[in-house]
Amino acid sequence: MPRYKVTMEYDGREFVGWQRQANGFSVQQAVEEAVDGFCGEKVVVHGAGRTDSGVHARGQVAHFDLSREADPNTVRDALNFHLKPAPAVVIDAAAVDEEFHARFSATARVYRYRITNRRAAPTIERGLTWWAPVPLDHEAMNEAARVLIGHHDFTTFRATACQAKSPVKTLDVLGVRRDGDDIFIDARARSFLHHQVRNMAGTLKLVGEGKWSAADVTEALKARDRSRGGPTAPACGLYLMRVLYGKSAKTT
Amino acid sequence: MPRYKVTMEYDGREFVGWQRQANGFSVQQAVEEAVDGFCGEKVVVHGAGRTDSGVHARGQVAHFDLSREADPNTVRDALNFHLKPAPAVVIDAAAVDEEFHARFSATARVYRYRITNRRAAPTIERGLTWWAPVPLDHEAMNEAARVLIGHHDFTTFRATACQAKSPVKTLDVLGVRRDGDDIFIDARARSFLHHQVRNMAGTLKLVGEGKWSAADVTEALKARDRSRGGPTAPACGLYLMRVLYGKSAKTT
């Protein structure tokens, strides 16, 4: 059966998250219904990252199988037609071979956490950023972020409900930079634990406020205890930016 | 009486525009009510630019007089408290001398028009940008924009309802650049005619689509006839970015 890879953008404010839920409208459900609307097929759409309620995506990737071949541009446009008025769109669609799996073939996920650091609350970007009214030292945050880069047991930054088999992950990138009133935390890893980016962001904010030092972050990491980490940053600031694939992602 | 200058950000989607209207909630009304909430005074708040319904601001400037002196930071924080939950905030407040007038002392206004140029509709930025699904040639748009820079009779780009005494204005800056899927049109002038930026943006989009040449823009400008200009671009893409002041804007 022909398999299609779709790259998606969505506004997390309008969904209960990626995954189908009994209690509300998910992006997965939106896409599955759009496929049904397009070709009358009931498919399961597999996403690369199970973004939580309120988390945004600029480059979520998903795949599904159709019984007949279709031009990828037609798939993209038809899904976008049927997704309306939900704030989710297919930016790109491609035919991929049947070995491709949006979740299991992914070699890296790139997340961005956005903080608006100014006295006045966000207006245009409300729901799209975490408001931090107290001045944050982004250089100290970036220094402390270096502590977390590498191969570690991230239990301290893992949601207690996380279902991953192991708390050990390799964090390839964790950088903090400022652009005007915005602070961006960029993170890249093959995969993340549940709430890992938000828990790291909440911890780095403590560093930015001068409440924690980089040494405190080291201690927290070593403790392997969620209660020793900083608070979970809110979903509104988190964006799934990109999902990267190796050879298995080649388009057919 | 002590005069205060406030720099404001707001989300145009939630207002009928800057100016008080009988038919809905304006930013001016929001600020006047916030001043009343803060100190019980009924003031008139004068804005530098009368942004239309749906137009956003990242740096609108306004002024008002209070009967007693107050610390500018207190003014900022108190207005922000009373502005809630409207998506309008005071980013900065300053005490200014009584010769300062937000509208008449302004030496330049800077506007930005945002176009999202991709096949898929905006989701995260819906209501914050003009969607153009057909590929636009931003370099051709930038070339054509040069036609409009300078001292001209802008009747072709003026709303028929415009109340300005003269259609002659000096456009200091009009530049078009691309950043990924976004195209930004930046415009600066001492003042603009009603709908001037949106009418120029709508015309430049015709150039981007290849329907108009720079010579067509020259012809349209020379015609001094609104019916010869391109369509009015929608309000959602327009941002009042900054208002500049000369010596008269000195803070006390």
Coordinates of C-alpha atoms in Angstrom, one line a residue:
Chain A
M1 CA 0.0 0.0 0.0
P2 CA 1.3 3.5 -0.8
R3 CA 2.6 5.3 2.2
Y4 CA 2.5 9.1 2.6
K5 CA 4.6 11.3 4.9
V6 CA 3.1 14.6 5.8
T7 CA 4.8 17.6 7.5
M8 CA 2.4 19.6 9.6
E9 CA 1.9 22.9 11.3
Y10 CA -0.7 23.4 14.0
D11 CA -1.8 25.8 16.7
G12 CA -1.8 23.8 19.9
R13 CA -4.4 26.0 21.6
E14 CA -7.2 24.4 19.6
F15 CA -6.4 20.8 20.3
V16 CA -6.1 18.3 23.2
G17 CA -2.7 17.4 21.8
W18 CA -1.6 15.1 19.0
Q19 CA -3.0 11.9 20.2
R20 CA -6.7 10.8 20.0
Q21 CA -8.5 11.5 23.3
A22 CA -12.0 10.8 24.5
N23 CA -12.2 14.3 26.0
G24 CA -11.6 16.5 23.0
F25 CA -10.4 17.1 19.5
S26 CA -6.9 16.0 18.7
V27 CA -4.7 16.7 15.7
Q28 CA -4.5 12.9 15.0
Q29 CA -8.3 12.8 14.8
A30 CA -8.4 15.9 12.6
V31 CA -6.0 14.3 10.1
E32 CA -7.7 10.9 10.2
E33 CA -11.0 12.5 9.5
A34 CA -9.4 14.6 6.7
V35 CA -8.1 11.4 5.1
D36 CA -11.6 9.9 5.3
G37 CA -13.0 13.1 3.8
F38 CA -10.5 12.9 0.9
C39 CA -10.8 9.3 -0.1
G40 CA -13.2 7.6 2.3
E41 CA -10.6 5.5 3.9
K42 CA -10.4 4.9 7.7
V43 CA -6.7 5.1 8.4
V44 CA -4.5 5.3 11.4
V45 CA -2.2 8.3 11.2
H46 CA 1.1 7.8 13.1
G47 CA 2.8 11.0 14.4
A48 CA 6.5 11.4 15.1
G49 CA 5.9 13.3 18.4
R50 CA 2.9 13.0 20.7
T51 CA 2.7 16.7 21.5
D52 CA 0.6 17.5 24.6
S53 CA -2.4 19.7 24.7
G54 CA -1.5 23.4 24.0
V55 CA 1.9 22.5 22.4
H56 CA 2.4 23.9 18.9
A57 CA 4.0 22.3 15.9
R58 CA 5.8 23.9 13.0
G59 CA 7.1 20.6 11.6
Q60 CA 5.3 17.6 13.1
V61 CA 5.7 14.6 10.8
A62 CA 3.1 11.8 10.4
H63 CA 2.5 8.9 8.0
F64 CA -0.4 6.8 6.8
D65 CA -1.2 4.3 4.1
L66 CA -3.7 4.7 1.3
S67 CA -5.1 1.8 -0.8
R68 CA -4.4 3.7 -4.0
E69 CA -1.6 5.9 -5.2
A70 CA -2.3 9.6 -5.2
D71 CA -0.2 12.6 -6.3
P72 CA 1.5 14.0 -3.1
N73 CA 0.5 17.5 -3.9
T74 CA -3.1 16.3 -4.3
V75 CA -2.9 14.6 -0.9
R76 CA -1.5 17.9 0.7
D77 CA -4.2 20.1 -0.9
A78 CA -7.1 17.7 -0.2
L79 CA -6.1 17.2 3.4
N80 CA -5.9 20.9 3.8
F81 CA -9.3 21.3 2.3
H82 CA -10.8 18.8 4.7
L83 CA -8.8 20.0 7.8
K84 CA -10.6 23.4 7.6
P85 CA -11.5 25.1 9.9
A86 CA -9.2 23.4 12.4
P87 CA -5.9 25.3 12.7
A88 CA -3.8 22.5 11.3
V89 CA -2.3 22.2 7.9
V90 CA -0.1 19.9 5.8
I91 CA 2.9 22.0 4.7
D92 CA 4.3 19.2 2.6
A93 CA 3.4 15.7 1.6
A94 CA 5.6 13.0 0.0
A95 CA 5.3 9.4 -1.0
V96 CA 7.7 7.2 1.0
D97 CA 8.6 3.6 1.0
E98 CA 6.8 1.2 3.4
E99 CA 9.8 1.0 5.7
F100 CA 9.3 4.6 6.7
H101 CA 7.7 5.1 10.0
A102 CA 7.1 8.7 11.3
R103 CA 7.9 7.7 14.8
F104 CA 10.4 4.9 14.7
S105 CA 12.4 6.1 11.7
A106 CA 13.0 9.5 13.2
T107 CA 16.7 10.2 14.0
A108 CA 16.1 13.5 15.8
R109 CA 13.4 15.8 17.0
V110 CA 14.0 19.5 17.3
Y111 CA 11.9 21.5 19.8
R112 CA 11.9 25.2 20.6
Y113 CA 10.7 26.8 23.8
R114 CA 9.7 30.4 23.7
I115 CA 9.7 32.8 26.6
T116 CA 8.7 36.4 26.4
N117 CA 10.8 38.3 28.9
R118 CA 9.4 41.7 29.6
R119 CA 7.3 43.6 32.1
A120 CA 4.2 43.7 30.0
A121 CA 2.2 40.5 29.2
P122 CA 2.2 39.2 25.6
T123 CA -0.8 40.4 23.5
I124 CA -0.3 39.4 19.9
E125 CA 1.6 36.2 21.0
R126 CA -0.7 35.3 24.0
G127 CA -1.0 31.5 24.1
L128 CA 2.1 31.3 21.9
T129 CA 4.8 32.0 24.5
W130 CA 5.5 31.8 28.2
W131 CA 5.5 35.2 29.9
A132 CA 8.3 35.9 32.3
P133 CA 8.0 39.5 33.7
V134 CA 11.2 39.4 35.7
P135 CA 14.5 40.0 33.8
L136 CA 16.2 36.7 32.9
D137 CA 19.9 36.2 32.5
H138 CA 19.9 34.3 29.2
E139 CA 23.7 33.8 29.3
A140 CA 23.5 32.1 32.7
M141 CA 20.7 30.0 31.3
N142 CA 22.8 29.0 28.3
E143 CA 25.8 28.1 30.6
A144 CA 23.6 26.0 32.8
A145 CA 22.0 24.3 29.7
R146 CA 25.5 22.9 28.9
V147 CA 25.2 20.7 32.0
L148 CA 22.3 18.8 30.4
I149 CA 23.8 18.2 27.0
G150 CA 25.0 14.6 26.4
H151 CA 24.1 11.1 27.6
H152 CA 22.3 11.2 30.9
D153 CA 19.6 9.7 33.1
F154 CA 17.0 12.4 32.8
T155 CA 14.6 11.1 35.6
T156 CA 14.7 14.6 37.2
F157 CA 13.2 16.1 34.0
R158 CA 10.8 13.3 33.3
A159 CA 7.0 13.5 33.9
T160 CA 6.1 11.0 36.6
A161 CA 3.5 9.6 34.1
C162 CA 6.2 9.0 31.4
Q163 CA 5.9 5.6 29.9
A164 CA 9.3 5.4 28.2
K165 CA 11.2 2.2 29.1
S166 CA 14.4 4.0 30.0
P167 CA 15.1 7.5 31.5
V168 CA 18.4 7.5 29.7
K169 CA 18.6 9.8 26.7
T170 CA 21.2 11.7 24.7
L171 CA 20.6 15.4 24.4
D172 CA 22.5 16.6 21.4
V173 CA 21.6 20.3 21.6
L174 CA 20.3 22.6 24.3
G175 CA 21.0 26.3 23.6
V176 CA 19.5 29.5 25.0
R177 CA 19.6 32.8 23.1
R178 CA 17.8 36.1 23.3
D179 CA 16.2 38.0 20.4
G180 CA 14.9 41.3 21.8
D181 CA 12.2 40.5 24.5
D182 CA 12.2 36.8 23.4
I183 CA 14.3 34.0 24.8
F184 CA 14.5 30.8 22.8
I185 CA 15.6 27.5 24.1
D186 CA 16.5 25.1 21.3
A187 CA 16.7 21.4 22.0
R188 CA 17.5 18.4 19.8
A189 CA 17.7 14.7 20.6
R190 CA 16.8 11.4 19.0
S191 CA 13.9 11.3 21.4
F192 CA 12.7 13.0 24.5
L193 CA 11.0 11.8 27.7
H194 CA 7.5 13.1 28.5
H195 CA 7.6 16.8 29.5
Q196 CA 11.4 16.7 29.3
V197 CA 11.8 20.0 27.3
R198 CA 9.2 21.8 29.5
N199 CA 10.9 20.5 32.7
M200 CA 14.3 21.6 31.4
A201 CA 12.8 25.0 30.4
G202 CA 11.2 25.5 33.8
T203 CA 14.6 24.7 35.5
L204 CA 16.6 27.0 33.2
K205 CA 14.2 29.8 34.1
L206 CA 15.1 29.4 37.7
V207 CA 18.7 29.9 36.6
G208 CA 17.7 33.0 34.6
E209 CA 16.1 34.4 37.7
G210 CA 19.3 33.9 39.7
K211 CA 17.6 31.4 42.0
W212 CA 19.6 28.4 40.7
S213 CA 23.2 28.1 39.6
A214 CA 24.6 25.7 36.9
A215 CA 25.9 23.7 39.9
D216 CA 22.3 23.3 41.1
V217 CA 21.3 22.0 37.8
T218 CA 24.1 19.5 37.9
E219 CA 23.0 18.4 41.4
A220 CA 19.4 18.1 40.3
L221 CA 20.4 16.0 37.2
K222 CA 22.5 13.7 39.4
A223 CA 19.6 13.2 41.9
R224 CA 17.5 11.4 39.3
D225 CA 14.4 12.6 41.2
R226 CA 11.6 14.6 39.6
S227 CA 11.0 16.4 42.9
R228 CA 14.5 17.9 42.7
G229 CA 13.9 19.5 39.2
G230 CA 12.4 22.8 38.5
P231 CA 8.7 23.3 37.6
T232 CA 7.2 22.2 34.3
A233 CA 7.0 25.2 31.9
P234 CA 3.6 25.7 30.4
A235 CA 2.6 24.0 27.1
C236 CA 2.0 27.3 25.3
G237 CA 5.7 28.1 24.9
L238 CA 6.6 24.8 23.3
Y239 CA 7.0 24.1 19.5
L240 CA 7.9 20.9 17.7
M241 CA 10.0 22.5 15.0
R242 CA 11.3 19.6 13.0
V243 CA 11.7 15.8 12.8
L244 CA 14.8 14.5 11.1
Y245 CA 15.2 11.2 9.3
G246 CA 18.1 9.1 8.0
K247 CA 18.2 6.9 5.0
S248 CA 14.9 5.2 5.8
A249 CA 13.1 8.5 5.1
K250 CA 13.9 8.6 1.4
T251 CA 11.0 9.5 -0.7
T252 CA 9.9 7.1 -3.4
Chain B
M1 CA -0.6 69.0 34.3
P2 CA 1.9 66.1 34.0
R3 CA 1.8 64.5 30.6
Y4 CA 2.6 60.8 30.0
K5 CA 3.7 59.1 26.8
V6 CA 2.9 55.4 26.6
T7 CA 4.2 52.9 24.0
M8 CA 1.7 50.2 23.4
E9 CA 1.4 46.7 21.8
Y10 CA -2.0 45.3 20.9
D11 CA -3.7 42.5 19.0
G12 CA -5.9 44.2 16.4
R13 CA -8.2 41.1 16.1
E14 CA -9.9 42.1 19.4
F15 CA -10.6 45.8 18.7
V16 CA -12.6 47.9 16.3
G17 CA -9.3 49.9 15.8
W18 CA -7.6 52.6 17.8
Q19 CA -10.3 55.2 17.7
R20 CA -13.4 55.2 19.8
Q21 CA -16.4 53.9 18.0
A22 CA -20.1 53.5 18.8
N23 CA -20.0 49.9 17.4
G24 CA -17.4 48.2 19.5
F25 CA -14.5 48.3 21.8
S26 CA -11.5 50.4 20.7
V27 CA -8.0 50.5 22.0
Q28 CA -8.5 54.2 22.8
Q29 CA -11.5 53.3 25.0
A30 CA -9.6 50.5 26.7
V31 CA -6.7 52.9 27.6
E32 CA -9.1 55.7 28.7
E33 CA -11.0 53.2 31.0
A34 CA -7.7 51.9 32.3
V35 CA -6.6 55.4 33.3
D36 CA -10.0 55.9 35.0
G37 CA -9.5 52.6 36.8
F38 CA -6.0 53.6 37.9
C39 CA -6.7 57.2 39.2
G40 CA -10.4 57.9 38.7
E41 CA -9.7 60.5 36.0
K42 CA -11.6 60.8 32.7
V43 CA -8.9 61.7 30.2
V44 CA -8.7 61.8 26.5
V45 CA -5.9 59.5 25.2
H46 CA -4.3 60.8 22.0
G47 CA -2.8 58.2 19.7
A48 CA 0.0 58.7 17.1
G49 CA -1.7 56.5 14.5
R50 CA -5.4 55.7 14.1
T51 CA -5.0 52.0 13.3
D52 CA -8.0 50.4 11.7
S53 CA -10.0 47.5 12.9
G54 CA -7.9 44.4 12.8
V55 CA -4.6 46.2 12.5
H56 CA -2.0 45.3 15.1
A57 CA 0.6 47.5 16.9
R58 CA 3.9 46.7 18.4
G59 CA 4.8 50.3 19.1
Q60 CA 1.8 52.6 19.0
V61 CA 2.4 55.7 21.0
A62 CA -0.2 57.7 22.9
H63 CA -0.3 60.5 25.5
F64 CA -2.6 61.8 28.2
D65 CA -2.5 64.2 31.1
L66 CA -3.0 63.4 34.7
S67 CA -3.8 65.9 37.5
R68 CA -1.0 64.6 39.7
E69 CA 2.5 63.3 39.1
A70 CA 3.0 59.6 39.2
D71 CA 6.0 57.4 38.7
P72 CA 6.1 56.3 35.0
N73 CA 6.7 52.6 36.0
T74 CA 3.6 52.8 38.3
V75 CA 1.6 54.2 35.4
R76 CA 2.7 51.4 33.1
D77 CA 2.0 48.6 35.6
A78 CA -1.3 50.1 36.8
L79 CA -2.6 50.6 33.2
N80 CA -1.6 47.0 32.4
F81 CA -3.5 45.8 35.5
H82 CA -6.6 47.7 34.4
L83 CA -6.3 46.8 30.7
K84 CA -6.7 43.1 31.4
P85 CA -8.1 41.0 29.9
A86 CA -8.0 43.1 26.7
P87 CA -5.0 42.1 24.6
A88 CA -3.4 45.6 24.8
V89 CA -0.4 46.5 27.0
V90 CA 1.8 49.4 27.9
I91 CA 5.3 48.4 27.1
D92 CA 6.8 51.6 28.3
A93 CA 5.6 54.8 30.0
A94 CA 7.5 58.1 30.3
A95 CA 6.8 61.6 31.7
V96 CA 7.1 64.1 28.8
D97 CA 6.8 67.9 28.7
E98 CA 3.5 69.5 27.8
E99 CA 4.7 70.3 24.3
F100 CA 4.8 66.7 23.4
H101 CA 1.8 65.4 21.3
A102 CA 1.7 61.7 20.3
R103 CA 0.2 62.6 16.9
F104 CA 1.5 66.0 16.0
S105 CA 5.1 65.7 17.4
A106 CA 5.7 62.4 15.5
T107 CA 8.5 62.7 12.9
A108 CA 8.0 59.3 11.4
R109 CA 5.8 56.2 11.5
V110 CA 7.1 52.8 10.8
Y111 CA 4.7 50.1 9.5
R112 CA 5.3 46.5 8.6
Y113 CA 3.0 44.4 6.3
R114 CA 3.3 40.6 6.7
I115 CA 2.4 38.1 4.0
T116 CA 2.7 34.4 4.5
N117 CA 3.5 33.0 1.0
R118 CA 3.1 29.2 1.0
R119 CA 0.6 26.7 -0.3
A120 CA -0.9 25.9 3.2
A121 CA -2.9 28.5 5.1
P122 CA -1.4 30.0 8.3
T123 CA -2.4 28.3 11.6
I124 CA -0.4 29.6 14.4
E125 CA -0.3 33.0 12.7
R126 CA -3.9 33.1 11.5
G127 CA -5.3 36.7 11.8
L128 CA -1.7 37.9 12.1
T129 CA -0.7 37.7 8.4
W130 CA -2.1 37.8 4.9
W131 CA -2.1 34.4 3.3
A132 CA -0.8 34.3 -0.4
P133 CA -0.8 30.7 -1.6
V134 CA 0.7 31.6 -5.0
P135 CA 4.5 32.0 -5.1
L136 CA 5.4 35.7 -5.0
D137 CA 8.6 37.2 -6.6
H138 CA 9.7 39.3 -3.6
E139 CA 12.6 40.8 -5.6
A140 CA 10.3 42.1 -8.3
M141 CA 8.1 43.5 -5.5
N142 CA 11.1 45.2 -4.0
E143 CA 12.1 46.7 -7.3
A144 CA 8.5 48.0 -7.9
A145 CA 8.5 49.4 -4.3
R146 CA 11.3 51.8 -5.3
V147 CA 8.8 53.5 -7.7
L148 CA 6.8 54.7 -4.7
I149 CA 9.6 56.0 -2.5
G150 CA 9.9 59.8 -2.3
H151 CA 7.6 62.8 -2.5
H152 CA 4.4 62.0 -4.5
D153 CA 0.7 62.5 -4.9
F154 CA -0.5 59.2 -3.4
T155 CA -4.2 59.6 -4.5
T156 CA -4.0 56.2 -6.2
F157 CA -3.2 54.6 -2.8
R158 CA -5.5 56.6 -0.7
A159 CA -8.8 55.4 0.7
T160 CA -11.7 57.3 -0.9
A161 CA -12.9 58.1 2.6
C162 CA -9.5 59.6 3.6
Q163 CA -9.8 62.9 5.3
A164 CA -6.2 64.2 4.9
K165 CA -6.0 67.7 3.5
S166 CA -3.4 66.8 0.9
P167 CA -2.7 63.5 -0.9
V168 CA 1.0 64.5 -1.2
K169 CA 3.3 62.6 1.2
T170 CA 6.9 61.7 1.4
L171 CA 7.6 58.0 1.6
D172 CA 11.1 57.5 3.1
V173 CA 11.3 53.7 3.1
L174 CA 9.4 51.0 1.2
G175 CA 11.3 47.7 1.2
V176 CA 10.3 44.1 0.5
R177 CA 12.2 41.1 1.8
R178 CA 11.6 37.4 2.3
D179 CA 12.3 35.4 5.4
G180 CA 11.4 31.8 4.7
D181 CA 7.7 31.7 3.9
D182 CA 7.2 35.2 5.1
I183 CA 7.4 38.3 3.0
F184 CA 7.7 41.6 4.9
I185 CA 7.0 45.0 3.5
D186 CA 8.5 47.8 5.6
A187 CA 7.3 51.3 5.2
R188 CA 8.4 54.6 6.9
A189 CA 7.0 58.1 6.4
R190 CA 6.3 61.1 8.5
S191 CA 2.6 60.3 8.0
F192 CA 0.5 58.1 5.8
L193 CA -2.8 58.5 4.0
H194 CA -5.7 56.3 5.1
H195 CA -5.1 52.7 3.9
Q196 CA -1.9 53.8 2.1
V197 CA 0.2 51.0 3.3
R198 CA -2.5 48.4 2.7
N199 CA -3.1 49.8 -0.8
M200 CA 0.6 49.7 -1.6
A201 CA 0.8 46.1 -0.2
G202 CA -2.1 45.0 -2.3
T203 CA -0.5 46.6 -5.4
L204 CA 2.9 45.1 -4.7
K205 CA 1.3 41.7 -4.4
L206 CA 0.1 42.0 -8.0
V207 CA 3.7 42.6 -8.9
G208 CA 4.8 39.6 -6.9
E209 CA 2.3 37.5 -8.9
G210 CA 3.7 38.7 -12.2
K211 CA 0.4 40.4 -13.1
W212 CA 1.9 43.9 -12.8
S213 CA 5.3 45.3 -13.7
A214 CA 7.2 48.2 -12.0
A215 CA 6.1 50.3 -15.0
D216 CA 2.5 49.5 -14.2
V217 CA 3.0 50.8 -10.6
T218 CA 4.5 54.0 -12.1
E219 CA 1.5 54.4 -14.3
A220 CA -0.9 53.8 -11.5
L221 CA 0.9 56.4 -9.2
K222 CA 0.9 59.0 -12.0
A223 CA -2.8 58.4 -12.6
R224 CA -3.8 59.8 -9.2
D225 CA -6.9 57.7 -9.3
R226 CA -7.7 55.1 -6.6
S227 CA -9.4 52.9 -9.2
R228 CA -6.1 52.5 -11.0
G229 CA -4.4 51.1 -7.9
G230 CA -4.3 47.5 -6.7
P231 CA -6.7 46.1 -4.1
T232 CA -6.5 47.0 -0.4
A233 CA -4.6 44.3 1.5
P234 CA -6.5 43.0 4.5
A235 CA -6.0 44.6 7.9
C236 CA -4.7 41.4 9.6
G237 CA -1.2 41.7 8.0
L238 CA -0.5 45.3 9.1
Y239 CA 1.5 46.3 12.1
L240 CA 2.3 49.8 13.4
M241 CA 5.8 49.0 14.5
R242 CA 7.2 52.3 15.8
V243 CA 6.6 56.0 16.0
L244 CA 9.6 58.3 16.0
Y245 CA 9.9 61.7 17.6
G246 CA 12.4 64.6 17.3
K247 CA 13.5 67.0 20.0
S248 CA 9.9 67.7 21.1
A249 CA 9.7 64.1 22.4
K250 CA 12.3 64.6 25.1
T251 CA 11.3 63.0 28.4
T252 CA 11.2 65.2 31.5

